[in-house]
Amino acid sequence: MTLLPCLPAQCDSVEGLRLLGRPLPASAEVGSAPPSPRPILALPGSQATLYAELIQVSRHSLEAGSDTPPLLWVRPLLLRQGSQVFNLRATSDLLWPAAGFVPAYAEEVLPLLEQARDPAPHEPSARQQLQAFLRQVWRG
């Protein structure tokens, strides 16, 4: 069993974290044993949607009175652009603001996992596609 490290002095459960009005399931708590499946979140953009596995939520952003938006540690899985689905599992984990993320459901994600493919040699790499998507989402 592999245990993932906590964010330095900032780890906690995701209890109380709401993503666009919906709370995360209790199974999203980090640090509970045995490890349970982690929730899959979607970050919709104007032309694409990122699907990522939630690893942890920054505790300091959940503290009462904090004006800092919660940061999520997520592991990118898929990027859906129109009818194409790209495999992003070889890319790096992200720390990203929770705003905009919504829970993704099995009915939505499982078919995409079957369709996911690595970018062709003439297409931008998975890392480049992820970076372009994140720039587009950051700009709003």
XYZ file of N, CA, C and O in Angstrom:
560
model
N 0.850 -1.166 0.000
C 0.000 0.000 0.000
C 0.895 1.229 0.000
O 1.826 1.333 0.773
N 0.604 2.170 -0.875
C 1.365 3.408 -0.965
C 0.576 4.529 -0.313
O -0.569 4.761 -0.648
N 1.200 5.197 0.633
C 0.574 6.354 1.257
C 1.182 7.599 0.645
O 2.399 7.705 0.513
N 0.337 8.526 0.262
C 0.809 9.751 -0.356
C 1.160 10.770 0.709
O 0.523 10.842 1.749
N 2.172 11.579 0.482
C 2.558 12.584 1.476
C 1.512 13.687 1.565
O 0.785 13.948 0.620
N 1.454 14.313 2.719
C 0.554 15.448 2.918
C 1.233 16.704 2.408
O 2.450 16.779 2.320
N 0.434 17.688 2.074
C 0.996 18.998 1.774
C 1.631 19.509 3.063
O 1.095 19.303 4.139
N 2.752 20.165 2.996
C 3.465 20.579 4.210
C 2.584 21.368 5.167
O 2.163 22.470 4.864
N 2.304 20.784 6.291
C 1.568 21.413 7.390
C 0.214 21.980 6.976
O -0.313 22.855 7.623
N -0.354 21.479 5.913
C -1.612 22.042 5.442
C -2.650 20.951 5.148
O -3.555 21.176 4.374
N -2.522 19.769 5.696
C -3.404 18.661 5.339
C -4.595 18.585 6.277
O -4.498 18.866 7.454
N -5.700 18.185 5.734
C -6.909 18.027 6.523
C -7.915 17.254 5.693
O -7.668 16.922 4.547
N -9.062 17.014 6.276
C -10.120 16.353 5.525
C -10.801 17.390 4.640
O -10.604 18.582 4.789
N -11.612 16.915 3.740
C -12.341 17.827 2.865
C -13.729 18.105 3.409
O -14.566 18.660 2.721
N -13.939 17.749 4.657
C -15.225 17.989 5.278
C -15.546 19.472 5.229
O -14.737 20.315 5.582
N -16.700 19.797 4.763
C -17.115 21.185 4.682
C -16.768 21.869 3.370
O -17.239 22.959 3.121
N -15.924 21.258 2.553
C -15.602 21.862 1.265
C -16.777 21.646 0.320
O -17.269 20.540 0.162
N -17.207 22.717 -0.285
C -18.314 22.637 -1.229
C -17.808 23.060 -2.595
O -17.119 24.053 -2.727
N -18.158 22.287 -3.599
C -17.794 22.613 -4.969
C -19.056 22.975 -5.711
O -19.923 22.139 -5.914
N -19.171 24.231 -6.065
C -20.356 24.752 -6.745
C -21.640 24.269 -6.080
O -22.533 23.735 -6.718
N -21.700 24.415 -4.751
C -22.914 24.137 -4.008
C -23.124 22.692 -3.617
O -24.089 22.377 -2.962
N -22.209 21.782 -4.005
C -22.389 20.375 -3.655
C -21.221 19.918 -2.790
O -20.070 20.108 -3.154
N -21.500 19.311 -1.619
C -20.394 18.841 -0.778
C -19.768 17.591 -1.385
O -20.424 16.840 -2.107
N -18.489 17.396 -1.098
C -17.826 16.168 -1.519
C -18.249 15.032 -0.596
O -18.577 15.253 0.561
N -18.222 13.792 -1.087
C -18.572 12.670 -0.238
C -17.550 12.492 0.875
O -16.394 12.874 0.740
N -17.969 11.865 1.977
C -17.069 11.644 3.109
C -15.878 10.792 2.714
O -14.825 10.869 3.321
N -15.998 9.965 1.674
C -14.891 9.118 1.240
C -13.729 9.913 0.701
O -12.655 9.380 0.477
N -13.898 11.223 0.516
C -12.823 12.060 0.005
C -11.836 12.448 1.100
O -10.836 13.066 0.824
N -12.123 12.085 2.340
C -11.233 12.448 3.428
C -9.893 11.780 3.243
O -9.795 10.613 2.929
N -8.842 12.543 3.474
C -7.482 12.051 3.318
C -6.940 11.699 4.688
O -7.217 12.371 5.661
N -6.164 10.655 4.750
C -5.556 10.267 6.007
C -6.333 9.187 6.724
O -5.878 8.665 7.723
N -7.523 8.854 6.264
C -8.274 7.775 6.882
C -7.743 6.452 6.340
O -7.311 6.360 5.211
N -7.756 5.452 7.156
C -7.258 4.141 6.728
C -8.418 3.180 6.726
O -9.278 3.247 7.581
N -8.520 2.265 5.855
C -7.699 2.095 4.664
C -8.071 3.134 3.602
O -9.156 3.688 3.637
N -7.154 3.380 2.665
C -7.452 4.365 1.634
C -8.660 3.941 0.809
O -8.802 2.777 0.462
N -9.514 4.875 0.543
C -10.696 4.592 -0.257
C -10.529 5.277 -1.610
O -9.665 6.131 -1.782
N -11.364 4.918 -2.564
C -11.265 5.581 -3.874
C -11.416 7.090 -3.706
O -12.192 7.565 -2.894
N -10.652 7.800 -4.488
C -10.693 9.257 -4.416
C -11.717 9.788 -5.416
O -11.885 9.234 -6.496
N -12.374 10.891 -5.065
C -13.357 11.471 -5.972
C -12.689 11.999 -7.248
O -11.550 12.444 -7.226
N -13.443 11.934 -8.321
C -13.019 12.508 -9.585
C -13.769 13.828 -9.742
O -14.986 13.890 -9.544
N -13.024 14.870 -10.069
C -13.607 16.193 -10.247
C -13.461 16.613 -11.699
O -12.544 16.170 -12.391
N -14.350 17.475 -12.125
C -14.285 18.035 -13.477
C -14.088 19.539 -13.351
O -14.678 20.187 -12.485
N -13.234 20.070 -14.210
C -13.026 21.517 -14.295
C -13.401 21.929 -15.710
O -12.615 21.784 -16.643
N -14.649 22.392 -15.906
C -15.074 22.785 -17.251
C -14.441 24.099 -17.678
O -14.358 25.037 -16.902
N -13.997 24.133 -18.916
C -13.509 25.355 -19.541
C -14.446 25.700 -20.687
O -15.438 25.012 -20.920
N -14.128 26.733 -21.418
C -15.010 27.147 -22.505
C -14.962 26.175 -23.689
O -15.943 26.030 -24.407
N -13.820 25.504 -23.896
C -13.697 24.609 -25.043
C -13.304 23.183 -24.668
O -13.225 22.328 -25.541
N -13.028 22.941 -23.396
C -12.586 21.616 -22.967
C -12.942 21.419 -21.499
O -13.289 22.383 -20.802
N -12.843 20.174 -21.047
C -13.079 19.838 -19.647
C -11.951 18.953 -19.155
O -11.605 17.965 -19.802
N -11.392 19.318 -18.003
C -10.354 18.527 -17.358
C -11.007 17.635 -16.315
O -11.832 18.100 -15.528
N -10.627 16.375 -16.293
C -11.065 15.430 -15.264
C -9.839 15.069 -14.445
O -8.790 14.717 -15.006
N -9.946 15.195 -13.127
C -8.799 14.973 -12.250
C -9.237 14.255 -10.980
O -10.376 14.402 -10.524
N -8.313 13.508 -10.418
C -8.537 12.797 -9.160
C -8.154 13.728 -8.012
O -7.072 14.314 -8.017
N -9.044 13.879 -7.025
C -8.753 14.717 -5.867
C -7.833 13.952 -4.928
O -8.148 12.856 -4.484
N -6.679 14.550 -4.616
C -5.746 13.944 -3.684
C -5.949 14.539 -2.290
O -6.176 13.814 -1.332
N -5.857 15.866 -2.178
C -6.038 16.527 -0.888
C -6.535 17.951 -1.080
O -6.435 18.513 -2.167
N -7.015 18.498 0.048
C -7.448 19.893 0.104
C -6.547 20.603 1.100
O -6.245 20.060 2.163
N -6.098 21.786 0.769
C -5.260 22.571 1.665
C -6.050 22.961 2.904
O -7.095 23.595 2.810
N -5.550 22.580 4.079
C -6.261 22.824 5.330
C -6.350 24.306 5.661
O -7.377 24.781 6.129
N -5.285 25.046 5.442
C -5.303 26.449 5.861
C -6.405 27.222 5.159
O -6.926 28.183 5.684
N -6.806 26.784 3.980
C -7.865 27.496 3.274
C -9.253 27.098 3.779
O -10.226 27.745 3.453
N -9.340 26.040 4.598
C -10.630 25.622 5.150
C -10.877 26.203 6.538
O -11.970 26.091 7.069
N -9.844 26.785 7.147
C -9.978 27.313 8.499
C -10.990 28.450 8.532
O -11.103 29.221 7.585
N -11.709 28.528 9.634
C -12.718 29.574 9.793
C -12.078 30.953 9.679
O -11.010 31.198 10.233
N -12.705 31.805 8.932
C -12.232 33.164 8.780
C -11.171 33.342 7.708
O -10.729 34.447 7.474
N -10.769 32.267 7.071
C -9.756 32.396 6.025
C -10.400 32.981 4.778
O -11.448 32.543 4.335
N -9.751 34.001 4.216
C -10.273 34.592 2.992
C -9.582 34.007 1.768
O -9.829 34.436 0.645
N -8.713 33.019 1.989
C -8.020 32.355 0.893
C -8.918 31.269 0.312
O -9.423 30.435 1.057
N -9.126 31.259 -0.995
C -9.940 30.187 -1.563
C -9.245 28.841 -1.385
O -8.013 28.772 -1.401
N -10.009 27.774 -1.189
C -9.392 26.457 -1.006
C -8.546 26.065 -2.215
O -8.916 26.328 -3.356
N -7.399 25.463 -1.936
C -6.555 24.908 -2.978
C -6.708 23.397 -2.963
O -6.739 22.781 -1.903
N -6.800 22.813 -4.143
C -6.915 21.371 -4.266
C -5.644 20.808 -4.872
O -5.090 21.386 -5.807
N -5.209 19.681 -4.349
C -4.135 18.911 -4.959
C -4.844 17.875 -5.805
O -5.559 17.015 -5.276
N -4.711 17.972 -7.110
C -5.399 17.057 -8.020
C -4.401 16.394 -8.956
O -3.340 16.944 -9.251
N -4.767 15.212 -9.416
C -3.971 14.455 -10.383
C -4.754 14.394 -11.693
O -5.788 13.728 -11.778
N -4.300 15.101 -12.727
C -5.021 15.103 -14.012
C -5.133 13.697 -14.596
O -4.179 12.917 -14.561
N -6.321 13.400 -15.121
C -6.574 12.095 -15.745
C -6.872 12.231 -17.230
O -6.258 11.555 -18.047
N -7.836 13.082 -17.553
C -8.337 13.188 -18.926
C -8.601 14.640 -19.281
O -8.942 15.446 -18.423
N -8.489 14.925 -20.570
C -8.907 16.219 -21.099
C -9.824 15.939 -22.275
O -9.420 15.299 -23.236
N -11.080 16.382 -22.144
C -12.056 16.199 -23.231
C -12.171 17.504 -24.002
O -12.513 18.546 -23.448
N -11.865 17.429 -25.297
C -11.997 18.578 -26.195
C -12.923 18.153 -27.316
O -12.517 17.409 -28.212
N -14.163 18.606 -27.250
C -15.148 18.182 -28.249
C -15.350 16.676 -28.165
O -15.657 16.137 -27.108
N -15.129 15.978 -29.280
C -15.309 14.522 -29.292
C -14.010 13.777 -28.984
O -14.009 12.560 -28.905
N -12.910 14.506 -28.799
C -11.626 13.871 -28.512
C -11.364 13.858 -27.013
O -11.675 14.822 -26.306
N -10.772 12.748 -26.546
C -10.423 12.596 -25.134
C -8.959 12.194 -25.057
O -8.556 11.189 -25.640
N -8.172 12.994 -24.338
C -6.738 12.760 -24.239
C -6.361 12.258 -22.846
O -6.884 12.738 -21.844
N -5.438 11.316 -22.812
C -4.918 10.752 -21.582
C -3.887 11.718 -20.999
O -2.904 12.035 -21.647
N -4.110 12.176 -19.757
C -3.184 13.101 -19.100
C -2.484 12.456 -17.908
O -1.854 13.148 -17.107
N -2.570 11.153 -17.770
C -2.018 10.499 -16.580
C -0.506 10.626 -16.467
O 0.043 10.449 -15.387
N 0.189 10.941 -17.547
C 1.649 11.090 -17.501
C 2.066 12.510 -17.122
O 3.256 12.790 -17.023
N 1.114 13.402 -16.891
C 1.441 14.783 -16.539
C 1.603 14.923 -15.032
O 1.330 13.996 -14.274
N 2.009 16.092 -14.597
C 2.263 16.371 -13.178
C 0.975 16.685 -12.428
O 0.001 17.160 -13.012
N 1.010 16.445 -11.119
C -0.088 16.844 -10.252
C -0.165 18.364 -10.211
O 0.807 19.057 -10.522
N -1.329 18.863 -9.785
C -1.560 20.310 -9.735
C -2.042 20.736 -8.362
O -2.752 19.994 -7.687
N -1.692 21.946 -7.965
C -2.368 22.659 -6.882
C -3.167 23.744 -7.578
O -2.598 24.588 -8.277
N -4.484 23.699 -7.425
C -5.353 24.605 -8.189
C -6.503 25.053 -7.306
O -7.016 24.279 -6.500
N -6.967 26.298 -7.457
C -8.110 26.762 -6.666
C -9.346 25.894 -6.909
O -9.604 25.448 -8.027
N -10.097 25.663 -5.840
C -11.276 24.796 -5.916
C -12.399 25.405 -6.753
O -13.234 24.672 -7.279
N -12.407 26.722 -6.882
C -13.478 27.387 -7.629
C -13.546 26.838 -9.045
O -12.539 26.762 -9.748
N -14.722 26.443 -9.453
C -14.927 25.931 -10.803
C -14.987 24.421 -10.883
O -15.572 23.875 -11.804
N -14.360 23.721 -9.937
C -14.424 22.257 -9.953
C -15.815 21.776 -9.559
O -16.462 22.368 -8.694
N -16.270 20.736 -10.194
C -17.533 20.092 -9.851
C -17.283 18.582 -9.748
O -16.376 18.068 -10.402
N -18.052 17.877 -8.920
C -17.887 16.424 -8.874
C -18.237 15.802 -10.225
O -19.164 16.241 -10.907
N -17.473 14.810 -10.630
C -17.767 14.061 -11.857
C -18.301 12.693 -11.435
O -17.865 12.134 -10.433
N -19.214 12.173 -12.190
C -19.866 10.926 -11.839
C -19.410 9.794 -12.752
O -18.978 10.022 -13.893
N -19.497 8.582 -12.242
C -19.016 7.403 -12.969
C -19.631 7.310 -14.356
O -18.943 6.965 -15.320
N -20.908 7.620 -14.478
C -21.588 7.540 -15.773
C -20.956 8.466 -16.800
O -21.011 8.227 -17.988
N -20.348 9.529 -16.314
C -19.704 10.498 -17.185
C -18.254 10.108 -17.482
O -17.791 10.213 -18.616
N -17.531 9.633 -16.465
C -16.099 9.410 -16.577
C -15.750 8.062 -17.206
O -14.828 7.981 -18.026
N -16.460 6.994 -16.855
C -16.095 5.661 -17.349
C -16.077 5.567 -18.871
O -15.121 5.023 -19.436
N -17.066 6.083 -19.589
C -16.975 6.039 -21.051
C -15.778 6.828 -21.595
O -15.179 6.445 -22.593
N -15.424 7.912 -20.919
C -14.286 8.718 -21.370
C -12.969 7.964 -21.192
O -12.057 8.098 -22.006
N -12.867 7.176 -20.124
C -11.652 6.384 -19.905
C -11.418 5.411 -21.058
O -10.285 5.168 -21.463
N -12.510 4.870 -21.597
C -12.394 3.944 -22.730
C -11.978 4.668 -24.004
O -11.318 4.086 -24.860
N -12.368 5.929 -24.144
C -12.069 6.699 -25.355
C -10.712 7.382 -25.308
O -10.195 7.815 -26.343
N -10.117 7.505 -24.107
C -8.886 8.284 -23.943
C -7.751 7.711 -24.775
O -7.588 6.506 -24.901
N -6.995 8.630 -25.353
C -5.843 8.224 -26.157
C -4.709 9.200 -25.901
O -4.914 10.321 -25.453
N -3.498 8.735 -26.168
C -2.341 9.621 -26.084
C -2.331 10.492 -27.329
O -2.761 10.059 -28.401
N -1.836 11.722 -27.221
C -1.774 12.594 -28.402
C -0.902 11.977 -29.498
O 0.106 11.331 -29.222
N -1.309 12.181 -30.732
C -0.533 11.715 -31.883
C 0.742 12.551 -31.998
O 0.805 13.661 -31.463
N 1.752 12.030 -32.714
C 3.024 12.760 -32.831
C 2.881 14.173 -33.400
O 3.641 15.059 -33.021
N 1.913 14.403 -34.263
C 1.738 15.734 -34.849
C 0.928 16.682 -33.957
O 0.801 17.860 -34.263
N 0.378 16.178 -32.834
C -0.405 16.987 -31.905
C 0.483 17.442 -30.740
O 1.514 16.829 -30.469
N 0.074 18.509 -30.045
C 0.821 18.901 -28.849
C 0.828 17.751 -27.828
O -0.123 16.968 -27.762
N 1.884 17.671 -27.032
C 1.986 16.616 -26.018
C 0.892 16.800 -24.966
O 0.266 17.867 -24.872
N 0.684 15.777 -24.139
C -0.316 15.850 -23.073
C 0.011 17.012 -22.138
O -0.883 17.756 -21.722
N 1.282 17.202 -21.812
C 1.694 18.302 -20.945
C 1.354 19.654 -21.573
O 0.836 20.553 -20.918
N 1.616 19.799 -22.860
C 1.316 21.056 -23.547
C -0.187 21.301 -23.614
O -0.642 22.438 -23.462
N -0.965 20.244 -23.839
C -2.426 20.402 -23.876
C -2.959 20.812 -22.512
O -3.839 21.674 -22.416
N -2.420 20.208 -21.449
C -2.838 20.575 -20.103
C -2.481 22.025 -19.807
O -3.300 22.786 -19.287
N -1.274 22.436 -20.152
C -0.858 23.824 -19.913
C -1.740 24.810 -20.670
O -2.147 25.835 -20.125
N -2.053 24.510 -21.909
C -2.912 25.404 -22.703
C -4.304 25.492 -22.077
O -4.891 26.586 -21.991
N -4.831 24.366 -21.621
C -6.149 24.369 -20.980
C -6.122 25.209 -19.710
O -7.010 26.030 -19.488
N -5.103 25.027 -18.874
C -5.020 25.755 -17.611
C -4.874 27.255 -17.853
O -5.473 28.061 -17.131
N -4.111 27.657 -18.864
C -4.011 29.086 -19.191
C -5.366 29.645 -19.583
O -5.759 30.738 -19.170
N -6.111 28.882 -20.377
C -7.427 29.335 -20.829
C -8.391 29.465 -19.654
O -9.114 30.452 -19.545
N -8.371 28.507 -18.727
C -9.260 28.565 -17.557
C -8.848 29.710 -16.637
O -9.704 30.419 -16.091
N -7.543 29.909 -16.451
C -7.057 30.957 -15.554
C -7.482 32.336 -16.041
O -7.853 33.201 -15.252
N -7.440 32.532 -17.349
C -7.847 33.831 -17.921
C -9.348 34.061 -17.830
O -9.820 35.170 -17.932
N -10.076 32.962 -17.667
C -11.521 33.053 -17.498
C -12.228 33.063 -18.753
O -13.041 33.444 -19.346
